[in-house]
mmCIF file with all atom_site columns, C-alpha atoms in Angstrom:
data_model
loop_
_atom_site.group_PDB
_atom_site.id
_atom_site.type_symbol
_atom_site.label_atom_id
_atom_site.label_alt_id
_atom_site.label_comp_id
_atom_site.label_asym_id
_atom_site.label_entity_id
_atom_site.label_seq_id
_atom_site.pdbx_PDB_ins_code
_atom_site.Cartn_x
_atom_site.Cartn_y
_atom_site.Cartn_z
_atom_site.occupancy
_atom_site.B_iso_or_equiv
_atom_site.pdbx_formal_charge
_atom_site.auth_seq_id
_atom_site.auth_comp_id
_atom_site.auth_asym_id
_atom_site.auth_atom_id
_atom_site.pdbx_PDB_model_num
ATOM 1   C CA . UNK A 1 1   ? -30.228 128.795 69.122 1.00 0.00 ? 1   UNK A CA 1
ATOM 2   C CA . UNK A 1 2   ? -32.570 131.735 68.903 1.00 0.00 ? 2   UNK A CA 1
ATOM 3   C CA . UNK A 1 3   ? -31.737 134.999 67.265 1.00 0.00 ? 3   UNK A CA 1
ATOM 4   C CA . UNK A 1 4   ? -31.450 136.866 70.587 1.00 0.00 ? 4   UNK A CA 1
ATOM 5   C CA . UNK A 1 5   ? -29.025 134.285 71.966 1.00 0.00 ? 5   UNK A CA 1
ATOM 6   C CA . UNK A 1 6   ? -26.946 134.502 68.796 1.00 0.00 ? 6   UNK A CA 1
ATOM 7   C CA . UNK A 1 7   ? -26.862 138.305 68.997 1.00 0.00 ? 7   UNK A CA 1
ATOM 8   C CA . UNK A 1 8   ? -25.858 138.216 72.663 1.00 0.00 ? 8   UNK A CA 1
ATOM 9   C CA . UNK A 1 9   ? -23.124 135.683 71.919 1.00 0.00 ? 9   UNK A CA 1
ATOM 10  C CA . UNK A 1 10  ? -21.881 137.865 69.074 1.00 0.00 ? 10  UNK A CA 1
ATOM 11  C CA . UNK A 1 11  ? -21.820 140.946 71.276 1.00 0.00 ? 11  UNK A CA 1
ATOM 12  C CA . UNK A 1 12  ? -19.990 139.019 73.981 1.00 0.00 ? 12  UNK A CA 1
ATOM 13  C CA . UNK A 1 13  ? -17.038 138.189 71.733 1.00 0.00 ? 13  UNK A CA 1
ATOM 14  C CA . UNK A 1 14  ? -14.125 140.439 72.527 1.00 0.00 ? 14  UNK A CA 1
ATOM 15  C CA . UNK A 1 15  ? -12.277 141.597 69.451 1.00 0.00 ? 15  UNK A CA 1
ATOM 16  C CA . UNK A 1 16  ? -8.602  142.259 69.881 1.00 0.00 ? 16  UNK A CA 1
ATOM 17  C CA . UNK A 1 17  ? -7.786  145.967 69.829 1.00 0.00 ? 17  UNK A CA 1
ATOM 18  C CA . UNK A 1 18  ? -4.365  146.783 68.550 1.00 0.00 ? 18  UNK A CA 1
ATOM 19  C CA . UNK A 1 19  ? -2.603  149.847 69.779 1.00 0.00 ? 19  UNK A CA 1
ATOM 20  C CA . UNK A 1 20  ? -0.930  152.207 67.359 1.00 0.00 ? 20  UNK A CA 1
ATOM 21  C CA . UNK A 1 21  ? 2.428   150.858 68.525 1.00 0.00 ? 21  UNK A CA 1
ATOM 22  C CA . UNK A 1 22  ? 1.411   147.252 67.764 1.00 0.00 ? 22  UNK A CA 1
ATOM 23  C CA . UNK A 1 23  ? 0.237   148.200 64.263 1.00 0.00 ? 23  UNK A CA 1
ATOM 24  C CA . UNK A 1 24  ? 3.406   150.219 63.749 1.00 0.00 ? 24  UNK A CA 1
ATOM 25  C CA . UNK A 1 25  ? 5.479   147.185 64.760 1.00 0.00 ? 25  UNK A CA 1
ATOM 26  C CA . UNK A 1 26  ? 3.554   145.000 62.290 1.00 0.00 ? 26  UNK A CA 1
ATOM 27  C CA . UNK A 1 27  ? 4.301   147.489 59.513 1.00 0.00 ? 27  UNK A CA 1
ATOM 28  C CA . UNK A 1 28  ? 8.004   147.562 60.362 1.00 0.00 ? 28  UNK A CA 1
ATOM 29  C CA . UNK A 1 29  ? 8.234   143.753 60.446 1.00 0.00 ? 29  UNK A CA 1
ATOM 30  C CA . UNK A 1 30  ? 6.666   143.437 56.984 1.00 0.00 ? 30  UNK A CA 1
ATOM 31  C CA . UNK A 1 31  ? 5.210   140.025 57.724 1.00 0.00 ? 31  UNK A CA 1
ATOM 32  C CA . UNK A 1 32  ? 1.647   140.598 56.610 1.00 0.00 ? 32  UNK A CA 1
ATOM 33  C CA . UNK A 1 33  ? 0.090   137.624 54.742 1.00 0.00 ? 33  UNK A CA 1
ATOM 34  C CA . UNK A 1 34  ? -0.677  139.800 51.712 1.00 0.00 ? 34  UNK A CA 1
ATOM 35  C CA . UNK A 1 35  ? 3.054   140.491 51.380 1.00 0.00 ? 35  UNK A CA 1
ATOM 36  C CA . UNK A 1 36  ? 3.655   136.761 51.268 1.00 0.00 ? 36  UNK A CA 1
ATOM 37  C CA . UNK A 1 37  ? 1.014   136.369 48.535 1.00 0.00 ? 37  UNK A CA 1
ATOM 38  C CA . UNK A 1 38  ? 2.647   139.171 46.565 1.00 0.00 ? 38  UNK A CA 1
ATOM 39  C CA . UNK A 1 39  ? 6.038   137.552 46.957 1.00 0.00 ? 39  UNK A CA 1
ATOM 40  C CA . UNK A 1 40  ? 4.688   134.270 45.626 1.00 0.00 ? 40  UNK A CA 1
ATOM 41  C CA . UNK A 1 41  ? 3.044   136.006 42.648 1.00 0.00 ? 41  UNK A CA 1
ATOM 42  C CA . UNK A 1 42  ? 6.227   137.927 41.790 1.00 0.00 ? 42  UNK A CA 1
ATOM 43  C CA . UNK A 1 43  ? 8.376   134.814 42.004 1.00 0.00 ? 43  UNK A CA 1
ATOM 44  C CA . UNK A 1 44  ? 6.046   132.774 39.793 1.00 0.00 ? 44  UNK A CA 1
ATOM 45  C CA . UNK A 1 45  ? 5.710   135.520 37.155 1.00 0.00 ? 45  UNK A CA 1
ATOM 46  C CA . UNK A 1 46  ? 9.440   136.223 37.129 1.00 0.00 ? 46  UNK A CA 1
ATOM 47  C CA . UNK A 1 47  ? 10.228  132.512 36.820 1.00 0.00 ? 47  UNK A CA 1
ATOM 48  C CA . UNK A 1 48  ? 7.828   132.234 33.869 1.00 0.00 ? 48  UNK A CA 1
ATOM 49  C CA . UNK A 1 49  ? 9.443   135.215 32.152 1.00 0.00 ? 49  UNK A CA 1
ATOM 50  C CA . UNK A 1 50  ? 12.915  133.756 32.682 1.00 0.00 ? 50  UNK A CA 1
ATOM 51  C CA . UNK A 1 51  ? 11.811  130.394 31.268 1.00 0.00 ? 51  UNK A CA 1
ATOM 52  C CA . UNK A 1 52  ? 10.303  132.249 28.309 1.00 0.00 ? 52  UNK A CA 1
ATOM 53  C CA . UNK A 1 53  ? 13.636  134.001 27.698 1.00 0.00 ? 53  UNK A CA 1
ATOM 54  C CA . UNK A 1 54  ? 15.451  130.664 27.653 1.00 0.00 ? 54  UNK A CA 1
ATOM 55  C CA . UNK A 1 55  ? 12.978  129.113 25.210 1.00 0.00 ? 55  UNK A CA 1
ATOM 56  C CA . UNK A 1 56  ? 11.843  131.867 22.827 1.00 0.00 ? 56  UNK A CA 1
ATOM 57  C CA . UNK A 1 57  ? 15.018  131.931 20.700 1.00 0.00 ? 57  UNK A CA 1
ATOM 58  C CA . UNK A 1 58  ? 14.544  128.431 19.310 1.00 0.00 ? 58  UNK A CA 1
ATOM 59  C CA . UNK A 1 59  ? 10.835  127.811 19.870 1.00 0.00 ? 59  UNK A CA 1
ATOM 60  C CA . UNK A 1 60  ? 9.613   131.129 18.465 1.00 0.00 ? 60  UNK A CA 1
ATOM 61  C CA . UNK A 1 61  ? 12.281  131.409 15.734 1.00 0.00 ? 61  UNK A CA 1
ATOM 62  C CA . UNK A 1 62  ? 14.196  134.184 17.452 1.00 0.00 ? 62  UNK A CA 1
ATOM 63  C CA . UNK A 1 63  ? 17.284  132.832 15.704 1.00 0.00 ? 63  UNK A CA 1
ATOM 64  C CA . UNK A 1 64  ? 15.734  133.829 12.353 1.00 0.00 ? 64  UNK A CA 1
ATOM 65  C CA . UNK A 1 65  ? 15.060  137.431 13.369 1.00 0.00 ? 65  UNK A CA 1
ATOM 66  C CA . UNK A 1 66  ? 17.522  140.326 13.432 1.00 0.00 ? 66  UNK A CA 1
ATOM 67  C CA . UNK A 1 67  ? 19.410  141.221 16.588 1.00 0.00 ? 67  UNK A CA 1
ATOM 68  C CA . UNK A 1 68  ? 17.479  144.429 17.240 1.00 0.00 ? 68  UNK A CA 1
ATOM 69  C CA . UNK A 1 69  ? 14.118  142.594 17.187 1.00 0.00 ? 69  UNK A CA 1
ATOM 70  C CA . UNK A 1 70  ? 15.442  140.074 19.711 1.00 0.00 ? 70  UNK A CA 1
ATOM 71  C CA . UNK A 1 71  ? 16.906  142.932 21.778 1.00 0.00 ? 71  UNK A CA 1
ATOM 72  C CA . UNK A 1 72  ? 13.514  144.680 21.880 1.00 0.00 ? 72  UNK A CA 1
ATOM 73  C CA . UNK A 1 73  ? 11.810  141.530 23.137 1.00 0.00 ? 73  UNK A CA 1
ATOM 74  C CA . UNK A 1 74  ? 14.513  140.646 25.668 1.00 0.00 ? 74  UNK A CA 1
ATOM 75  C CA . UNK A 1 75  ? 14.684  144.257 26.890 1.00 0.00 ? 75  UNK A CA 1
ATOM 76  C CA . UNK A 1 76  ? 10.909  144.428 27.346 1.00 0.00 ? 76  UNK A CA 1
ATOM 77  C CA . UNK A 1 77  ? 10.832  141.141 29.257 1.00 0.00 ? 77  UNK A CA 1
ATOM 78  C CA . UNK A 1 78  ? 13.823  142.103 31.428 1.00 0.00 ? 78  UNK A CA 1
ATOM 79  C CA . UNK A 1 79  ? 12.276  145.497 32.211 1.00 0.00 ? 79  UNK A CA 1
ATOM 80  C CA . UNK A 1 80  ? 9.101   143.711 33.284 1.00 0.00 ? 80  UNK A CA 1
ATOM 81  C CA . UNK A 1 81  ? 11.089  141.363 35.558 1.00 0.00 ? 81  UNK A CA 1
ATOM 82  C CA . UNK A 1 82  ? 12.842  144.377 37.101 1.00 0.00 ? 82  UNK A CA 1
ATOM 83  C CA . UNK A 1 83  ? 9.469   146.043 37.618 1.00 0.00 ? 83  UNK A CA 1
ATOM 84  C CA . UNK A 1 84  ? 8.119   142.915 39.317 1.00 0.00 ? 84  UNK A CA 1
ATOM 85  C CA . UNK A 1 85  ? 11.070  142.682 41.664 1.00 0.00 ? 85  UNK A CA 1
ATOM 86  C CA . UNK A 1 86  ? 10.963  146.410 42.443 1.00 0.00 ? 86  UNK A CA 1
ATOM 87  C CA . UNK A 1 87  ? 7.288   146.187 43.415 1.00 0.00 ? 87  UNK A CA 1
ATOM 88  C CA . UNK A 1 88  ? 8.206   143.269 45.670 1.00 0.00 ? 88  UNK A CA 1
ATOM 89  C CA . UNK A 1 89  ? 10.947  145.418 47.196 1.00 0.00 ? 89  UNK A CA 1
ATOM 90  C CA . UNK A 1 90  ? 8.405   148.214 47.692 1.00 0.00 ? 90  UNK A CA 1
ATOM 91  C CA . UNK A 1 91  ? 6.140   145.868 49.610 1.00 0.00 ? 91  UNK A CA 1
ATOM 92  C CA . UNK A 1 92  ? 8.975   144.540 51.748 1.00 0.00 ? 92  UNK A CA 1
ATOM 93  C CA . UNK A 1 93  ? 10.296  148.025 52.585 1.00 0.00 ? 93  UNK A CA 1
ATOM 94  C CA . UNK A 1 94  ? 7.191   149.951 53.480 1.00 0.00 ? 94  UNK A CA 1
ATOM 95  C CA . UNK A 1 95  ? 9.138   152.162 55.846 1.00 0.00 ? 95  UNK A CA 1
ATOM 96  C CA . UNK A 1 96  ? 7.903   153.902 58.911 1.00 0.00 ? 96  UNK A CA 1
ATOM 97  C CA . UNK A 1 97  ? 7.122   157.552 59.463 1.00 0.00 ? 97  UNK A CA 1
ATOM 98  C CA . UNK A 1 98  ? 6.395   159.244 62.775 1.00 0.00 ? 98  UNK A CA 1
ATOM 99  C CA . UNK A 1 99  ? 2.869   157.769 62.870 1.00 0.00 ? 99  UNK A CA 1
ATOM 100 C CA . UNK A 1 100 ? 0.734   155.215 61.076 1.00 0.00 ? 100 UNK A CA 1
ATOM 101 C CA . UNK A 1 101 ? -1.215  157.737 59.037 1.00 0.00 ? 101 UNK A CA 1
ATOM 102 C CA . UNK A 1 102 ? 1.934   159.333 57.602 1.00 0.00 ? 102 UNK A CA 1
ATOM 103 C CA . UNK A 1 103 ? 3.395   155.893 56.919 1.00 0.00 ? 103 UNK A CA 1
ATOM 104 C CA . UNK A 1 104 ? 0.300   154.945 54.943 1.00 0.00 ? 104 UNK A CA 1
ATOM 105 C CA . UNK A 1 105 ? 0.316   158.287 53.089 1.00 0.00 ? 105 UNK A CA 1
ATOM 106 C CA . UNK A 1 106 ? 3.940   157.709 52.062 1.00 0.00 ? 106 UNK A CA 1
ATOM 107 C CA . UNK A 1 107 ? 3.100   154.166 51.003 1.00 0.00 ? 107 UNK A CA 1
ATOM 108 C CA . UNK A 1 108 ? 0.144   155.442 48.968 1.00 0.00 ? 108 UNK A CA 1
ATOM 109 C CA . UNK A 1 109 ? 2.433   157.869 47.104 1.00 0.00 ? 109 UNK A CA 1
ATOM 110 C CA . UNK A 1 110 ? 4.958   155.087 46.459 1.00 0.00 ? 110 UNK A CA 1
ATOM 111 C CA . UNK A 1 111 ? 2.203   152.822 45.161 1.00 0.00 ? 111 UNK A CA 1
ATOM 112 C CA . UNK A 1 112 ? 1.010   155.548 42.792 1.00 0.00 ? 112 UNK A CA 1
ATOM 113 C CA . UNK A 1 113 ? 4.519   155.932 41.351 1.00 0.00 ? 113 UNK A CA 1
ATOM 114 C CA . UNK A 1 114 ? 4.937   152.182 41.001 1.00 0.00 ? 114 UNK A CA 1
ATOM 115 C CA . UNK A 1 115 ? 1.517   151.975 39.373 1.00 0.00 ? 115 UNK A CA 1
ATOM 116 C CA . UNK A 1 116 ? 2.709   154.273 36.595 1.00 0.00 ? 116 UNK A CA 1
ATOM 117 C CA . UNK A 1 117 ? 5.990   152.345 36.282 1.00 0.00 ? 117 UNK A CA 1
ATOM 118 C CA . UNK A 1 118 ? 4.044   149.068 36.144 1.00 0.00 ? 118 UNK A CA 1
ATOM 119 C CA . UNK A 1 119 ? 1.680   150.272 33.436 1.00 0.00 ? 119 UNK A CA 1
ATOM 120 C CA . UNK A 1 120 ? 4.567   151.609 31.328 1.00 0.00 ? 120 UNK A CA 1
ATOM 121 C CA . UNK A 1 121 ? 6.553   148.371 31.641 1.00 0.00 ? 121 UNK A CA 1
ATOM 122 C CA . UNK A 1 122 ? 3.482   146.280 30.846 1.00 0.00 ? 122 UNK A CA 1
ATOM 123 C CA . UNK A 1 123 ? 2.807   148.398 27.747 1.00 0.00 ? 123 UNK A CA 1
ATOM 124 C CA . UNK A 1 124 ? 6.477   147.968 26.789 1.00 0.00 ? 124 UNK A CA 1
ATOM 125 C CA . UNK A 1 125 ? 6.163   144.202 27.192 1.00 0.00 ? 125 UNK A CA 1
ATOM 126 C CA . UNK A 1 126 ? 3.059   144.154 25.015 1.00 0.00 ? 126 UNK A CA 1
ATOM 127 C CA . UNK A 1 127 ? 4.766   146.293 22.391 1.00 0.00 ? 127 UNK A CA 1
ATOM 128 C CA . UNK A 1 128 ? 7.877   144.092 22.465 1.00 0.00 ? 128 UNK A CA 1
ATOM 129 C CA . UNK A 1 129 ? 5.840   140.917 22.000 1.00 0.00 ? 129 UNK A CA 1
ATOM 130 C CA . UNK A 1 130 ? 3.848   142.523 19.186 1.00 0.00 ? 130 UNK A CA 1
ATOM 131 C CA . UNK A 1 131 ? 6.954   143.770 17.378 1.00 0.00 ? 131 UNK A CA 1
ATOM 132 C CA . UNK A 1 132 ? 8.669   140.401 17.738 1.00 0.00 ? 132 UNK A CA 1
ATOM 133 C CA . UNK A 1 133 ? 5.591   138.463 16.615 1.00 0.00 ? 133 UNK A CA 1
ATOM 134 C CA . UNK A 1 134 ? 4.753   140.636 13.626 1.00 0.00 ? 134 UNK A CA 1
ATOM 135 C CA . UNK A 1 135 ? 8.254   141.151 12.244 1.00 0.00 ? 135 UNK A CA 1
ATOM 136 C CA . UNK A 1 136 ? 8.618   140.036 8.615  1.00 0.00 ? 136 UNK A CA 1
ATOM 137 C CA . UNK A 1 137 ? 5.055   138.769 8.255  1.00 0.00 ? 137 UNK A CA 1
ATOM 138 C CA . UNK A 1 138 ? 3.178   138.734 4.984  1.00 0.00 ? 138 UNK A CA 1
ATOM 139 C CA . UNK A 1 139 ? -0.179  140.139 6.025  1.00 0.00 ? 139 UNK A CA 1
ATOM 140 C CA . UNK A 1 140 ? -3.473  138.606 4.973  1.00 0.00 ? 140 UNK A CA 1
ATOM 141 C CA . UNK A 1 141 ? -6.969  138.762 6.437  1.00 0.00 ? 141 UNK A CA 1
ATOM 142 C CA . UNK A 1 142 ? -6.462  135.905 8.915  1.00 0.00 ? 142 UNK A CA 1
ATOM 143 C CA . UNK A 1 143 ? -3.264  137.411 10.288 1.00 0.00 ? 143 UNK A CA 1
ATOM 144 C CA . UNK A 1 144 ? -4.907  140.801 10.695 1.00 0.00 ? 144 UNK A CA 1
ATOM 145 C CA . UNK A 1 145 ? -7.745  139.140 12.619 1.00 0.00 ? 145 UNK A CA 1
ATOM 146 C CA . UNK A 1 146 ? -5.198  137.325 14.825 1.00 0.00 ? 146 UNK A CA 1
ATOM 147 C CA . UNK A 1 147 ? -3.412  140.629 15.469 1.00 0.00 ? 147 UNK A CA 1
ATOM 148 C CA . UNK A 1 148 ? -6.745  142.237 16.401 1.00 0.00 ? 148 UNK A CA 1
ATOM 149 C CA . UNK A 1 149 ? -7.431  139.361 18.818 1.00 0.00 ? 149 UNK A CA 1
ATOM 150 C CA . UNK A 1 150 ? -3.964  139.757 20.325 1.00 0.00 ? 150 UNK A CA 1
ATOM 151 C CA . UNK A 1 151 ? -4.597  143.472 20.831 1.00 0.00 ? 151 UNK A CA 1
ATOM 152 C CA . UNK A 1 152 ? -7.969  142.679 22.421 1.00 0.00 ? 152 UNK A CA 1
ATOM 153 C CA . UNK A 1 153 ? -6.324  140.216 24.839 1.00 0.00 ? 153 UNK A CA 1
ATOM 154 C CA . UNK A 1 154 ? -3.638  142.786 25.680 1.00 0.00 ? 154 UNK A CA 1
ATOM 155 C CA . UNK A 1 155 ? -6.301  145.436 26.271 1.00 0.00 ? 155 UNK A CA 1
ATOM 156 C CA . UNK A 1 156 ? -8.257  143.151 28.602 1.00 0.00 ? 156 UNK A CA 1
ATOM 157 C CA . UNK A 1 157 ? -5.073  142.282 30.506 1.00 0.00 ? 157 UNK A CA 1
ATOM 158 C CA . UNK A 1 158 ? -4.175  145.951 30.810 1.00 0.00 ? 158 UNK A CA 1
ATOM 159 C CA . UNK A 1 159 ? -7.670  146.780 32.057 1.00 0.00 ? 159 UNK A CA 1
ATOM 160 C CA . UNK A 1 160 ? -7.474  144.151 34.814 1.00 0.00 ? 160 UNK A CA 1
ATOM 161 C CA . UNK A 1 161 ? -3.911  145.156 35.635 1.00 0.00 ? 161 UNK A CA 1
ATOM 162 C CA . UNK A 1 162 ? -5.089  148.771 36.041 1.00 0.00 ? 162 UNK A CA 1
ATOM 163 C CA . UNK A 1 163 ? -8.053  147.637 38.131 1.00 0.00 ? 163 UNK A CA 1
ATOM 164 C CA . UNK A 1 164 ? -5.793  145.595 40.438 1.00 0.00 ? 164 UNK A CA 1
ATOM 165 C CA . UNK A 1 165 ? -3.432  148.519 41.014 1.00 0.00 ? 165 UNK A CA 1
ATOM 166 C CA . UNK A 1 166 ? -6.315  150.950 41.490 1.00 0.00 ? 166 UNK A CA 1
ATOM 167 C CA . UNK A 1 167 ? -7.861  148.711 44.157 1.00 0.00 ? 167 UNK A CA 1
ATOM 168 C CA . UNK A 1 168 ? -4.513  148.431 45.984 1.00 0.00 ? 168 UNK A CA 1
ATOM 169 C CA . UNK A 1 169 ? -4.066  152.191 46.018 1.00 0.00 ? 169 UNK A CA 1
ATOM 170 C CA . UNK A 1 170 ? -7.688  152.832 47.017 1.00 0.00 ? 170 UNK A CA 1
ATOM 171 C CA . UNK A 1 171 ? -7.399  150.359 49.910 1.00 0.00 ? 171 UNK A CA 1
ATOM 172 C CA . UNK A 1 172 ? -4.359  152.172 51.291 1.00 0.00 ? 172 UNK A CA 1
ATOM 173 C CA . UNK A 1 173 ? -6.118  155.525 50.890 1.00 0.00 ? 173 UNK A CA 1
ATOM 174 C CA . UNK A 1 174 ? -9.112  154.166 52.812 1.00 0.00 ? 174 UNK A CA 1
ATOM 175 C CA . UNK A 1 175 ? -6.742  153.098 55.570 1.00 0.00 ? 175 UNK A CA 1
ATOM 176 C CA . UNK A 1 176 ? -5.277  156.619 55.659 1.00 0.00 ? 176 UNK A CA 1
ATOM 177 C CA . UNK A 1 177 ? -8.770  158.019 56.203 1.00 0.00 ? 177 UNK A CA 1
ATOM 178 C CA . UNK A 1 178 ? -9.389  155.460 58.954 1.00 0.00 ? 178 UNK A CA 1
ATOM 179 C CA . UNK A 1 179 ? -6.449  156.826 60.921 1.00 0.00 ? 179 UNK A CA 1
ATOM 180 C CA . UNK A 1 180 ? -7.472  160.434 60.392 1.00 0.00 ? 180 UNK A CA 1
ATOM 181 C CA . UNK A 1 181 ? -7.269  162.492 63.553 1.00 0.00 ? 181 UNK A CA 1
#
């Protein structure tokens, strides 16, 4: 097939045009594939956190640490699970304004608020794990190096977490501009 034939074939393909009402209906139904991916991610992460809560007490010597140290860790993990489920709820209940642009603007504002909540809960989780892990430790050079590595891993995770949320918010903002009058 020559280039001209390929170009003509490409131009001849009719792309489906969705009306505003059809897009609006898709938003209200909340059945977009990305929502399903998000649901799967939230369920897997929440299940891992719950398994961690069942195992940490004996496997990580939680039974040898004071109540308040365990409470900090459990509280941080539970807050993170709540954050995960609330973001899932946000995605499932996008809502619908009078038009698509306003709906996306509202969603962008909600995402920005949840971004802040997500960062705070992730920092709380990291702090809780650090406090739990470093309680009652006799510090030496190797343990300080391990703590520095843990902080580096947490920083890298936080960077990618921020980048993921920023890309989600930017994508919605691009969509708002697409529907600009």
